[in-house]
């Protein structure tokens, strides 16, 4: 049984929560247990935690892995964390904005790591995008996020939740849902339900893509105007019409379809064919 003392630490230091930093701290030991167990970490693992708060999850991580790097932006939390972990020599508290760090540099260039975090919800999508697009050496992300974002990550074509983030994540990872978490598991309680998900990075991305930058640009354009047909949605890419039309034909995709109906493999085929025609 895990024993957590979030409320005691908050009281001991008279800590005041900041809404704008997404501070909802865990007070439910079953959730902490499920995050740590779900992350599959072991004593050989290096873990990066984004947003340790008062260290509730950090403590359990430190007991179950080799080293934890906890990145926290709030200067009020740094002395609390330093004090609480002064006798714990496998926890390193880093006072930085997780959006501005190079994760490979933190752990050492050739070290693989796992990310385990109860993410600040206001930067969920930017953090996931940064980790996936930044060519970082991580094996998995086990993260608590809003239920709505988890639904979008897991969505398949033809669902209203299916969009750029579904494709970005599913292109690089296998996604698993660990469990849902109600607002009562936090102080203060968030307005939304949460979900713990695990993203395991694939050895190679799910589809062959010649140019990832263009692939994601094409996807963004397709979803920016969800109600439009692909042919119309892609007009803002400023690619000659005949190239676009021939690429649809080559890829066996009806230009009257909407972006939300295309699989990752179809987006890959379409972007590769457009590039082939542009470069020939
Ligand atoms: N891990 C703790 C827990 O589960 O109780 C706290 C989680 S709380 C949802 C998010 C934490 O992320 C807060 O401590 C907040 O200060 C921190 N945070 C917010 N924005 C951040 C950023 N850009 N970089 C690093 N930490 C951030």
PDB file of C-alpha atoms and ligand atoms in Angstrom:
ATOM      1  CA  UNK A   1       0.000   0.000   0.000  1.00  0.00           C
ATOM      2  CA  UNK A   2       1.373   3.390  -1.008  1.00  0.00           C
ATOM      3  CA  UNK A   3       1.247   6.088   1.633  1.00  0.00           C
ATOM      4  CA  UNK A   4       0.971   9.619   0.261  1.00  0.00           C
ATOM      5  CA  UNK A   5       1.028  12.877   2.213  1.00  0.00           C
ATOM      6  CA  UNK A   6       0.263  15.610  -0.317  1.00  0.00           C
ATOM      7  CA  UNK A   7      -2.129  17.485   1.977  1.00  0.00           C
ATOM      8  CA  UNK A   8       0.347  17.422   4.905  1.00  0.00           C
ATOM      9  CA  UNK A   9       3.168  18.841   2.778  1.00  0.00           C
ATOM     10  CA  UNK A  10       0.922  21.553   1.293  1.00  0.00           C
ATOM     11  CA  UNK A  11      -0.109  22.524   4.849  1.00  0.00           C
ATOM     12  CA  UNK A  12       3.390  22.274   6.329  1.00  0.00           C
ATOM     13  CA  UNK A  13       4.793  24.830   3.839  1.00  0.00           C
ATOM     14  CA  UNK A  14       1.602  26.921   3.486  1.00  0.00           C
ATOM     15  CA  UNK A  15       1.718  26.338  -0.278  1.00  0.00           C
ATOM     16  CA  UNK A  16      -0.762  28.319  -2.392  1.00  0.00           C
ATOM     17  CA  UNK A  17      -1.896  26.693  -5.654  1.00  0.00           C
ATOM     18  CA  UNK A  18      -1.521  28.464  -8.978  1.00  0.00           C
ATOM     19  CA  UNK A  19      -4.361  27.796 -11.399  1.00  0.00           C
ATOM     20  CA  UNK A  20      -2.426  29.181 -14.344  1.00  0.00           C
ATOM     21  CA  UNK A  21       0.336  26.590 -13.834  1.00  0.00           C
ATOM     22  CA  UNK A  22      -2.180  23.727 -13.922  1.00  0.00           C
ATOM     23  CA  UNK A  23      -1.548  22.797 -10.305  1.00  0.00           C
ATOM     24  CA  UNK A  24      -3.870  19.932  -9.365  1.00  0.00           C
ATOM     25  CA  UNK A  25      -1.972  17.647  -7.016  1.00  0.00           C
ATOM     26  CA  UNK A  26      -2.713  13.972  -6.503  1.00  0.00           C
ATOM     27  CA  UNK A  27      -4.215  12.876  -3.188  1.00  0.00           C
ATOM     28  CA  UNK A  28      -5.324   9.383  -4.262  1.00  0.00           C
ATOM     29  CA  UNK A  29      -2.759   6.673  -3.586  1.00  0.00           C
ATOM     30  CA  UNK A  30      -4.441   4.202  -5.971  1.00  0.00           C
ATOM     31  CA  UNK A  31      -3.847   6.636  -8.837  1.00  0.00           C
ATOM     32  CA  UNK A  32      -0.172   7.088  -7.933  1.00  0.00           C
ATOM     33  CA  UNK A  33       0.167   3.292  -7.779  1.00  0.00           C
ATOM     34  CA  UNK A  34      -1.530   2.828 -11.169  1.00  0.00           C
ATOM     35  CA  UNK A  35       0.687   5.441 -12.842  1.00  0.00           C
ATOM     36  CA  UNK A  36       3.868   3.850 -11.484  1.00  0.00           C
ATOM     37  CA  UNK A  37       2.799   0.258 -12.167  1.00  0.00           C
ATOM     38  CA  UNK A  38       1.385   1.189 -15.579  1.00  0.00           C
ATOM     39  CA  UNK A  39       4.668   2.838 -16.576  1.00  0.00           C
ATOM     40  CA  UNK A  40       6.489  -0.520 -16.244  1.00  0.00           C
ATOM     41  CA  UNK A  41       9.590   1.152 -14.842  1.00  0.00           C
ATOM     42  CA  UNK A  42      12.291  -0.888 -13.175  1.00  0.00           C
ATOM     43  CA  UNK A  43      15.502  -0.348 -11.252  1.00  0.00           C
ATOM     44  CA  UNK A  44      17.517   0.190 -14.460  1.00  0.00           C
ATOM     45  CA  UNK A  45      15.326   3.004 -15.730  1.00  0.00           C
ATOM     46  CA  UNK A  46      15.986   6.712 -15.950  1.00  0.00           C
ATOM     47  CA  UNK A  47      12.781   8.706 -15.620  1.00  0.00           C
ATOM     48  CA  UNK A  48      11.909  12.296 -16.451  1.00  0.00           C
ATOM     49  CA  UNK A  49       8.984  13.701 -14.513  1.00  0.00           C
ATOM     50  CA  UNK A  50       7.397  16.915 -15.763  1.00  0.00           C
ATOM     51  CA  UNK A  51       5.838  18.963 -12.962  1.00  0.00           C
ATOM     52  CA  UNK A  52       6.523  17.165  -9.648  1.00  0.00           C
ATOM     53  CA  UNK A  53       4.383  19.542  -7.546  1.00  0.00           C
ATOM     54  CA  UNK A  54       5.206  18.682  -3.923  1.00  0.00           C
ATOM     55  CA  UNK A  55       6.716  15.362  -4.993  1.00  0.00           C
ATOM     56  CA  UNK A  56       3.840  12.914  -4.475  1.00  0.00           C
ATOM     57  CA  UNK A  57       4.539  10.893  -7.627  1.00  0.00           C
ATOM     58  CA  UNK A  58       8.266  11.647  -7.484  1.00  0.00           C
ATOM     59  CA  UNK A  59       8.626   9.702  -4.250  1.00  0.00           C
ATOM     60  CA  UNK A  60       7.113   6.515  -5.701  1.00  0.00           C
ATOM     61  CA  UNK A  61       9.134   6.892  -8.882  1.00  0.00           C
ATOM     62  CA  UNK A  62      12.343   7.216  -6.867  1.00  0.00           C
ATOM     63  CA  UNK A  63      11.571   3.941  -5.070  1.00  0.00           C
ATOM     64  CA  UNK A  64      11.055   2.090  -8.333  1.00  0.00           C
ATOM     65  CA  UNK A  65      13.705   3.318 -10.771  1.00  0.00           C
ATOM     66  CA  UNK A  66      17.382   4.195 -10.977  1.00  0.00           C
ATOM     67  CA  UNK A  67      17.151   7.975 -11.353  1.00  0.00           C
ATOM     68  CA  UNK A  68      14.407  10.604 -11.532  1.00  0.00           C
ATOM     69  CA  UNK A  69      14.883  14.037 -13.078  1.00  0.00           C
ATOM     70  CA  UNK A  70      11.947  16.194 -11.981  1.00  0.00           C
ATOM     71  CA  UNK A  71      11.437  19.383 -13.963  1.00  0.00           C
ATOM     72  CA  UNK A  72       9.395  22.036 -12.156  1.00  0.00           C
ATOM     73  CA  UNK A  73       8.709  25.591 -13.325  1.00  0.00           C
ATOM     74  CA  UNK A  74       7.298  27.034 -10.068  1.00  0.00           C
ATOM     75  CA  UNK A  75      10.033  28.665  -7.967  1.00  0.00           C
ATOM     76  CA  UNK A  76       7.838  28.322  -4.843  1.00  0.00           C
ATOM     77  CA  UNK A  77       8.003  24.534  -5.138  1.00  0.00           C
ATOM     78  CA  UNK A  78      11.773  24.228  -5.531  1.00  0.00           C
ATOM     79  CA  UNK A  79      12.738  24.750  -1.829  1.00  0.00           C
ATOM     80  CA  UNK A  80       9.929  22.377  -0.784  1.00  0.00           C
ATOM     81  CA  UNK A  81      11.147  19.664  -3.160  1.00  0.00           C
ATOM     82  CA  UNK A  82      14.797  20.221  -2.164  1.00  0.00           C
ATOM     83  CA  UNK A  83      13.872  19.830   1.491  1.00  0.00           C
ATOM     84  CA  UNK A  84      11.586  16.824   1.034  1.00  0.00           C
ATOM     85  CA  UNK A  85      14.124  14.947  -1.116  1.00  0.00           C
ATOM     86  CA  UNK A  86      17.344  16.019   0.627  1.00  0.00           C
ATOM     87  CA  UNK A  87      18.018  12.436   1.705  1.00  0.00           C
ATOM     88  CA  UNK A  88      16.977  10.853  -1.544  1.00  0.00           C
ATOM     89  CA  UNK A  89      20.027  10.636  -3.754  1.00  0.00           C
ATOM     90  CA  UNK A  90      18.351   9.417  -6.946  1.00  0.00           C
ATOM     91  CA  UNK A  91      16.096  12.469  -7.350  1.00  0.00           C
ATOM     92  CA  UNK A  92      17.358  15.578  -9.130  1.00  0.00           C
ATOM     93  CA  UNK A  93      15.075  18.602  -9.059  1.00  0.00           C
ATOM     94  CA  UNK A  94      15.483  20.879 -12.064  1.00  0.00           C
ATOM     95  CA  UNK A  95      14.024  24.380 -11.904  1.00  0.00           C
ATOM     96  CA  UNK A  96      13.073  24.953 -15.549  1.00  0.00           C
ATOM     97  CA  UNK A  97      10.200  25.278 -17.982  1.00  0.00           C
ATOM     98  CA  UNK A  98       9.708  21.817 -19.509  1.00  0.00           C
ATOM     99  CA  UNK A  99       8.779  23.481 -22.812  1.00  0.00           C
ATOM    100  CA  UNK A 100      12.254  25.020 -23.021  1.00  0.00           C
ATOM    101  CA  UNK A 101      14.547  22.134 -22.068  1.00  0.00           C
ATOM    102  CA  UNK A 102      16.425  19.619 -24.154  1.00  0.00           C
ATOM    103  CA  UNK A 103      15.436  16.308 -22.539  1.00  0.00           C
ATOM    104  CA  UNK A 104      18.391  14.400 -24.056  1.00  0.00           C
ATOM    105  CA  UNK A 105      20.814  16.897 -22.498  1.00  0.00           C
ATOM    106  CA  UNK A 106      19.202  16.461 -19.084  1.00  0.00           C
ATOM    107  CA  UNK A 107      19.694  12.691 -18.962  1.00  0.00           C
ATOM    108  CA  UNK A 108      22.911  12.599 -21.033  1.00  0.00           C
ATOM    109  CA  UNK A 109      22.979  12.312 -24.833  1.00  0.00           C
ATOM    110  CA  UNK A 110      23.010   8.510 -25.120  1.00  0.00           C
ATOM    111  CA  UNK A 111      20.705   7.574 -22.282  1.00  0.00           C
ATOM    112  CA  UNK A 112      17.249   6.202 -22.970  1.00  0.00           C
ATOM    113  CA  UNK A 113      14.577   7.444 -20.639  1.00  0.00           C
ATOM    114  CA  UNK A 114      10.893   7.120 -19.802  1.00  0.00           C
ATOM    115  CA  UNK A 115       8.611  10.047 -19.080  1.00  0.00           C
ATOM    116  CA  UNK A 116       6.143   9.592 -16.234  1.00  0.00           C
ATOM    117  CA  UNK A 117       4.014  12.580 -15.261  1.00  0.00           C
ATOM    118  CA  UNK A 118       0.772  14.075 -14.103  1.00  0.00           C
ATOM    119  CA  UNK A 119       1.023  16.758 -16.769  1.00  0.00           C
ATOM    120  CA  UNK A 120      -0.013  20.381 -16.321  1.00  0.00           C
ATOM    121  CA  UNK A 121      -3.095  20.337 -18.557  1.00  0.00           C
ATOM    122  CA  UNK A 122      -2.556  23.750 -20.162  1.00  0.00           C
ATOM    123  CA  UNK A 123       0.475  22.382 -22.042  1.00  0.00           C
ATOM    124  CA  UNK A 124      -0.519  18.746 -22.632  1.00  0.00           C
ATOM    125  CA  UNK A 125      -0.549  18.874 -26.426  1.00  0.00           C
ATOM    126  CA  UNK A 126       2.564  21.089 -26.772  1.00  0.00           C
ATOM    127  CA  UNK A 127       4.556  18.796 -24.443  1.00  0.00           C
ATOM    128  CA  UNK A 128       3.489  15.621 -26.282  1.00  0.00           C
ATOM    129  CA  UNK A 129       4.300  17.266 -29.638  1.00  0.00           C
ATOM    130  CA  UNK A 130       7.676  18.464 -28.364  1.00  0.00           C
ATOM    131  CA  UNK A 131       8.609  14.985 -27.141  1.00  0.00           C
ATOM    132  CA  UNK A 132       7.468  13.224 -30.315  1.00  0.00           C
ATOM    133  CA  UNK A 133       8.874  15.678 -32.853  1.00  0.00           C
ATOM    134  CA  UNK A 134      12.059  16.491 -30.947  1.00  0.00           C
ATOM    135  CA  UNK A 135      13.862  13.196 -31.706  1.00  0.00           C
ATOM    136  CA  UNK A 136      14.321  12.470 -28.034  1.00  0.00           C
ATOM    137  CA  UNK A 137      15.640   9.136 -26.729  1.00  0.00           C
ATOM    138  CA  UNK A 138      12.549   8.127 -24.803  1.00  0.00           C
ATOM    139  CA  UNK A 139      10.985   4.651 -24.816  1.00  0.00           C
ATOM    140  CA  UNK A 140       7.596   5.513 -23.373  1.00  0.00           C
ATOM    141  CA  UNK A 141       5.425   8.268 -21.940  1.00  0.00           C
ATOM    142  CA  UNK A 142       3.044   7.389 -19.115  1.00  0.00           C
ATOM    143  CA  UNK A 143       1.014  10.508 -18.546  1.00  0.00           C
ATOM    144  CA  UNK A 144      -2.133  11.735 -16.922  1.00  0.00           C
ATOM    145  CA  UNK A 145      -4.008  14.065 -19.238  1.00  0.00           C
ATOM    146  CA  UNK A 146      -7.566  15.366 -19.685  1.00  0.00           C
ATOM    147  CA  UNK A 147      -9.960  12.639 -20.800  1.00  0.00           C
ATOM    148  CA  UNK A 148     -10.860  14.662 -23.927  1.00  0.00           C
ATOM    149  CA  UNK A 149      -7.236  14.763 -25.082  1.00  0.00           C
ATOM    150  CA  UNK A 150      -6.862  11.014 -24.409  1.00  0.00           C
ATOM    151  CA  UNK A 151      -9.970  10.412 -26.537  1.00  0.00           C
ATOM    152  CA  UNK A 152      -8.462  12.461 -29.348  1.00  0.00           C
ATOM    153  CA  UNK A 153      -5.145  10.607 -29.093  1.00  0.00           C
ATOM    154  CA  UNK A 154      -6.901   7.225 -29.359  1.00  0.00           C
ATOM    155  CA  UNK A 155      -9.373   8.248 -32.093  1.00  0.00           C
ATOM    156  CA  UNK A 156      -9.619   6.416 -35.398  1.00  0.00           C
ATOM    157  CA  UNK A 157     -10.646   7.840 -38.816  1.00  0.00           C
ATOM    158  CA  UNK A 158     -14.285   8.913 -39.234  1.00  0.00           C
ATOM    159  CA  UNK A 159     -14.663   9.947 -35.568  1.00  0.00           C
ATOM    160  CA  UNK A 160     -15.192  13.573 -34.610  1.00  0.00           C
ATOM    161  CA  UNK A 161     -12.258  13.283 -32.161  1.00  0.00           C
ATOM    162  CA  UNK A 162      -9.852  12.204 -34.954  1.00  0.00           C
ATOM    163  CA  UNK A 163      -7.376  14.976 -35.786  1.00  0.00           C
ATOM    164  CA  UNK A 164      -3.724  16.027 -36.056  1.00  0.00           C
ATOM    165  CA  UNK A 165      -2.862  14.862 -32.524  1.00  0.00           C
ATOM    166  CA  UNK A 166      -4.339  11.367 -33.182  1.00  0.00           C
ATOM    167  CA  UNK A 167      -2.106  10.999 -36.228  1.00  0.00           C
ATOM    168  CA  UNK A 168       0.974  12.521 -34.617  1.00  0.00           C
ATOM    169  CA  UNK A 169       0.793  10.104 -31.670  1.00  0.00           C
ATOM    170  CA  UNK A 170      -0.268   7.008 -33.613  1.00  0.00           C
ATOM    171  CA  UNK A 171       2.410   7.592 -36.262  1.00  0.00           C
ATOM    172  CA  UNK A 172       5.159   7.344 -33.617  1.00  0.00           C
ATOM    173  CA  UNK A 173       3.596   5.219 -30.854  1.00  0.00           C
ATOM    174  CA  UNK A 174       1.263   2.481 -29.701  1.00  0.00           C
ATOM    175  CA  UNK A 175      -1.196   4.095 -27.291  1.00  0.00           C
ATOM    176  CA  UNK A 176      -2.800   2.312 -24.323  1.00  0.00           C
ATOM    177  CA  UNK A 177      -5.347   3.568 -21.817  1.00  0.00           C
ATOM    178  CA  UNK A 178      -4.473   2.626 -18.229  1.00  0.00           C
ATOM    179  CA  UNK A 179      -7.493   4.070 -16.413  1.00  0.00           C
ATOM    180  CA  UNK A 180      -9.801   7.019 -15.921  1.00  0.00           C
ATOM    181  CA  UNK A 181      -9.337   9.314 -12.931  1.00  0.00           C
ATOM    182  CA  UNK A 182     -12.146  11.380 -11.342  1.00  0.00           C
ATOM    183  CA  UNK A 183     -11.686  15.021 -10.184  1.00  0.00           C
ATOM    184  CA  UNK A 184     -11.913  13.859  -6.524  1.00  0.00           C
ATOM    185  CA  UNK A 185      -8.411  12.363  -6.814  1.00  0.00           C
ATOM    186  CA  UNK A 186      -6.830  15.854  -6.797  1.00  0.00           C
ATOM    187  CA  UNK A 187      -6.545  19.044  -4.763  1.00  0.00           C
ATOM    188  CA  UNK A 188      -7.833  21.406  -5.926  1.00  0.00           C
ATOM    189  CA  UNK A 189     -10.295  19.399  -8.023  1.00  0.00           C
ATOM    190  CA  UNK A 190     -10.059  20.048 -11.774  1.00  0.00           C
ATOM    191  CA  UNK A 191     -13.270  20.678 -13.724  1.00  0.00           C
ATOM    192  CA  UNK A 192     -12.564  17.809 -16.105  1.00  0.00           C
ATOM    193  CA  UNK A 193     -12.118  14.045 -15.923  1.00  0.00           C
ATOM    194  CA  UNK A 194      -8.640  12.678 -16.490  1.00  0.00           C
ATOM    195  CA  UNK A 195      -7.150   9.583 -18.090  1.00  0.00           C
ATOM    196  CA  UNK A 196      -3.795   7.875 -17.631  1.00  0.00           C
ATOM    197  CA  UNK A 197      -2.352   6.734 -20.934  1.00  0.00           C
ATOM    198  CA  UNK A 198       0.861   4.999 -21.938  1.00  0.00           C
ATOM    199  CA  UNK A 199       2.524   5.727 -25.261  1.00  0.00           C
ATOM    200  CA  UNK A 200       5.162   3.195 -26.320  1.00  0.00           C
ATOM    201  CA  UNK A 201       7.458   4.575 -29.001  1.00  0.00           C
ATOM    202  CA  UNK A 202       7.576   2.345 -32.104  1.00  0.00           C
ATOM    203  CA  UNK A 203      11.015   1.265 -33.400  1.00  0.00           C
ATOM    204  CA  UNK A 204      10.064   2.784 -36.748  1.00  0.00           C
ATOM    205  CA  UNK A 205       7.088   5.058 -37.438  1.00  0.00           C
ATOM    206  CA  UNK A 206       3.839   3.406 -38.500  1.00  0.00           C
ATOM    207  CA  UNK A 207       4.092   4.449 -42.168  1.00  0.00           C
ATOM    208  CA  UNK A 208       6.872   5.276 -44.621  1.00  0.00           C
ATOM    209  CA  UNK A 209       7.034   9.051 -44.995  1.00  0.00           C
ATOM    210  CA  UNK A 210       9.583  10.793 -47.222  1.00  0.00           C
ATOM    211  CA  UNK A 211       9.438  14.152 -45.510  1.00  0.00           C
ATOM    212  CA  UNK A 212       7.851  14.340 -42.056  1.00  0.00           C
ATOM    213  CA  UNK A 213       7.688  18.134 -42.081  1.00  0.00           C
ATOM    214  CA  UNK A 214       5.571  18.135 -45.244  1.00  0.00           C
ATOM    215  CA  UNK A 215       3.512  15.121 -44.022  1.00  0.00           C
ATOM    216  CA  UNK A 216       2.461  17.004 -40.864  1.00  0.00           C
ATOM    217  CA  UNK A 217       1.859  20.218 -42.819  1.00  0.00           C
ATOM    218  CA  UNK A 218      -0.490  18.321 -45.128  1.00  0.00           C
ATOM    219  CA  UNK A 219      -2.306  16.849 -42.129  1.00  0.00           C
ATOM    220  CA  UNK A 220      -2.637  20.234 -40.426  1.00  0.00           C
ATOM    221  CA  UNK A 221      -4.129  21.743 -43.595  1.00  0.00           C
ATOM    222  CA  UNK A 222      -6.563  18.833 -43.952  1.00  0.00           C
ATOM    223  CA  UNK A 223      -7.877  19.258 -40.421  1.00  0.00           C
ATOM    224  CA  UNK A 224      -7.830  23.069 -40.322  1.00  0.00           C
ATOM    225  CA  UNK A 225     -10.900  23.047 -42.502  1.00  0.00           C
ATOM    226  CA  UNK A 226     -12.589  19.877 -41.382  1.00  0.00           C
ATOM    227  CA  UNK A 227     -15.857  20.501 -43.206  1.00  0.00           C
ATOM    228  CA  UNK A 228     -14.166  20.973 -46.567  1.00  0.00           C
ATOM    229  CA  UNK A 229     -13.246  18.285 -49.052  1.00  0.00           C
ATOM    230  CA  UNK A 230      -9.551  17.408 -49.143  1.00  0.00           C
ATOM    231  CA  UNK A 231      -9.186  19.063 -52.537  1.00  0.00           C
ATOM    232  CA  UNK A 232     -10.417  22.389 -51.143  1.00  0.00           C
ATOM    233  CA  UNK A 233      -8.680  22.068 -47.783  1.00  0.00           C
ATOM    234  CA  UNK A 234      -5.299  21.562 -49.490  1.00  0.00           C
ATOM    235  CA  UNK A 235      -5.575  24.769 -51.564  1.00  0.00           C
ATOM    236  CA  UNK A 236      -3.699  26.747 -48.910  1.00  0.00           C
ATOM    237  CA  UNK A 237      -0.593  24.584 -49.473  1.00  0.00           C
ATOM    238  CA  UNK A 238      -0.135  26.586 -52.717  1.00  0.00           C
ATOM    239  CA  UNK A 239       0.752  23.508 -54.746  1.00  0.00           C
ATOM    240  CA  UNK A 240      -0.298  23.541 -58.435  1.00  0.00           C
ATOM    241  CA  UNK A 241      -3.742  22.023 -58.945  1.00  0.00           C
ATOM    242  CA  UNK A 242      -2.629  19.444 -61.505  1.00  0.00           C
ATOM    243  CA  UNK A 243      -0.041  18.052 -59.065  1.00  0.00           C
ATOM    244  CA  UNK A 244      -2.603  17.742 -56.300  1.00  0.00           C
ATOM    245  CA  UNK A 245      -5.138  16.118 -58.624  1.00  0.00           C
ATOM    246  CA  UNK A 246      -2.656  13.636 -60.051  1.00  0.00           C
ATOM    247  CA  UNK A 247      -1.440  12.771 -56.537  1.00  0.00           C
ATOM    248  CA  UNK A 248      -4.988  11.914 -55.478  1.00  0.00           C
ATOM    249  CA  UNK A 249      -5.243   9.608 -58.477  1.00  0.00           C
ATOM    250  CA  UNK A 250      -1.840   8.004 -57.831  1.00  0.00           C
ATOM    251  CA  UNK A 251      -2.766   7.473 -54.177  1.00  0.00           C
ATOM    252  CA  UNK A 252      -6.189   6.063 -55.032  1.00  0.00           C
ATOM    253  CA  UNK A 253      -7.901   8.682 -52.853  1.00  0.00           C
ATOM    254  CA  UNK A 254     -11.136  10.399 -53.842  1.00  0.00           C
ATOM    255  CA  UNK A 255     -10.489  14.194 -53.635  1.00  0.00           C
ATOM    256  CA  UNK A 256     -14.070  14.658 -52.426  1.00  0.00           C
ATOM    257  CA  UNK A 257     -13.261  12.833 -49.200  1.00  0.00           C
ATOM    258  CA  UNK A 258     -12.665  14.852 -46.051  1.00  0.00           C
ATOM    259  CA  UNK A 259      -9.381  14.733 -44.114  1.00  0.00           C
ATOM    260  CA  UNK A 260     -10.987  13.035 -41.136  1.00  0.00           C
ATOM    261  CA  UNK A 261     -11.637   9.886 -43.241  1.00  0.00           C
ATOM    262  CA  UNK A 262      -7.989   9.254 -44.175  1.00  0.00           C
ATOM    263  CA  UNK A 263      -5.814   6.703 -42.379  1.00  0.00           C
ATOM    264  CA  UNK A 264      -2.198   7.465 -41.481  1.00  0.00           C
ATOM    265  CA  UNK A 265      -1.086   5.237 -44.353  1.00  0.00           C
ATOM    266  CA  UNK A 266      -3.264   7.196 -46.809  1.00  0.00           C
ATOM    267  CA  UNK A 267      -1.881  10.545 -45.609  1.00  0.00           C
ATOM    268  CA  UNK A 268       1.626   9.091 -45.989  1.00  0.00           C
ATOM    269  CA  UNK A 269       0.922   7.876 -49.524  1.00  0.00           C
ATOM    270  CA  UNK A 270      -0.606  11.221 -50.531  1.00  0.00           C
ATOM    271  CA  UNK A 271       2.257  13.293 -49.122  1.00  0.00           C
ATOM    272  CA  UNK A 272       4.893  11.028 -50.723  1.00  0.00           C
ATOM    273  CA  UNK A 273       3.146  11.204 -54.118  1.00  0.00           C
ATOM    274  CA  UNK A 274       2.822  15.017 -53.997  1.00  0.00           C
ATOM    275  CA  UNK A 275       6.534  15.305 -53.223  1.00  0.00           C
ATOM    276  CA  UNK A 276       7.460  12.836 -55.999  1.00  0.00           C
ATOM    277  CA  UNK A 277       5.568  14.957 -58.514  1.00  0.00           C
ATOM    278  CA  UNK A 278       6.967  18.264 -57.233  1.00  0.00           C
ATOM    279  CA  UNK A 279      10.521  16.927 -57.444  1.00  0.00           C
ATOM    280  CA  UNK A 280      10.186  15.393 -60.927  1.00  0.00           C
TER     281      UNK A 280
HETATM  282  N1  LIG B   1       3.074  15.694 -10.028  1.00  0.00           N
HETATM  283  C1  LIG B   1       2.285  16.419  -9.052  1.00  0.00           C
HETATM  284  C2  LIG B   1       1.143  15.562  -8.584  1.00  0.00           C
HETATM  285  O1  LIG B   1       0.790  14.628  -9.321  1.00  0.00           O
HETATM  286  O2  LIG B   1       0.614  15.804  -7.512  1.00  0.00           O
HETATM  287  C3  LIG B   1       1.795  17.755  -9.601  1.00  0.00           C
HETATM  288  C4  LIG B   1       1.077  17.703 -10.927  1.00  0.00           C
HETATM  289  S1  LIG B   1       0.331  19.231 -11.401  1.00  0.00           S
HETATM  290  C5  LIG B   1      -0.965  18.628 -12.421  1.00  0.00           C
HETATM  291  C6  LIG B   1       1.411  19.911 -12.637  1.00  0.00           C
HETATM  292  C7  LIG B   1       2.741  20.440 -12.152  1.00  0.00           C
HETATM  293  O3  LIG B   1       3.461  20.939 -13.299  1.00  0.00           O
HETATM  294  C8  LIG B   1       2.700  21.596 -11.175  1.00  0.00           C
HETATM  295  O4  LIG B   1       3.602  21.359 -10.130  1.00  0.00           O
HETATM  296  C9  LIG B   1       3.142  22.823 -11.992  1.00  0.00           C
HETATM  297  O5  LIG B   1       3.770  23.825 -11.241  1.00  0.00           O
HETATM  298  C10 LIG B   1       4.092  22.171 -12.982  1.00  0.00           C
HETATM  299  N2  LIG B   1       4.279  22.905 -14.238  1.00  0.00           N
HETATM  300  C11 LIG B   1       3.393  23.704 -14.895  1.00  0.00           C
HETATM  301  N3  LIG B   1       3.916  24.168 -16.040  1.00  0.00           N
HETATM  302  C12 LIG B   1       5.168  23.654 -16.136  1.00  0.00           C
HETATM  303  C13 LIG B   1       6.216  23.776 -17.092  1.00  0.00           C
HETATM  304  N4  LIG B   1       6.063  24.521 -18.202  1.00  0.00           N
HETATM  305  N5  LIG B   1       7.365  23.120 -16.858  1.00  0.00           N
HETATM  306  C14 LIG B   1       7.538  22.369 -15.740  1.00  0.00           C
HETATM  307  N6  LIG B   1       6.585  22.225 -14.794  1.00  0.00           N
HETATM  308  C15 LIG B   1       5.410  22.848 -14.988  1.00  0.00           C
END
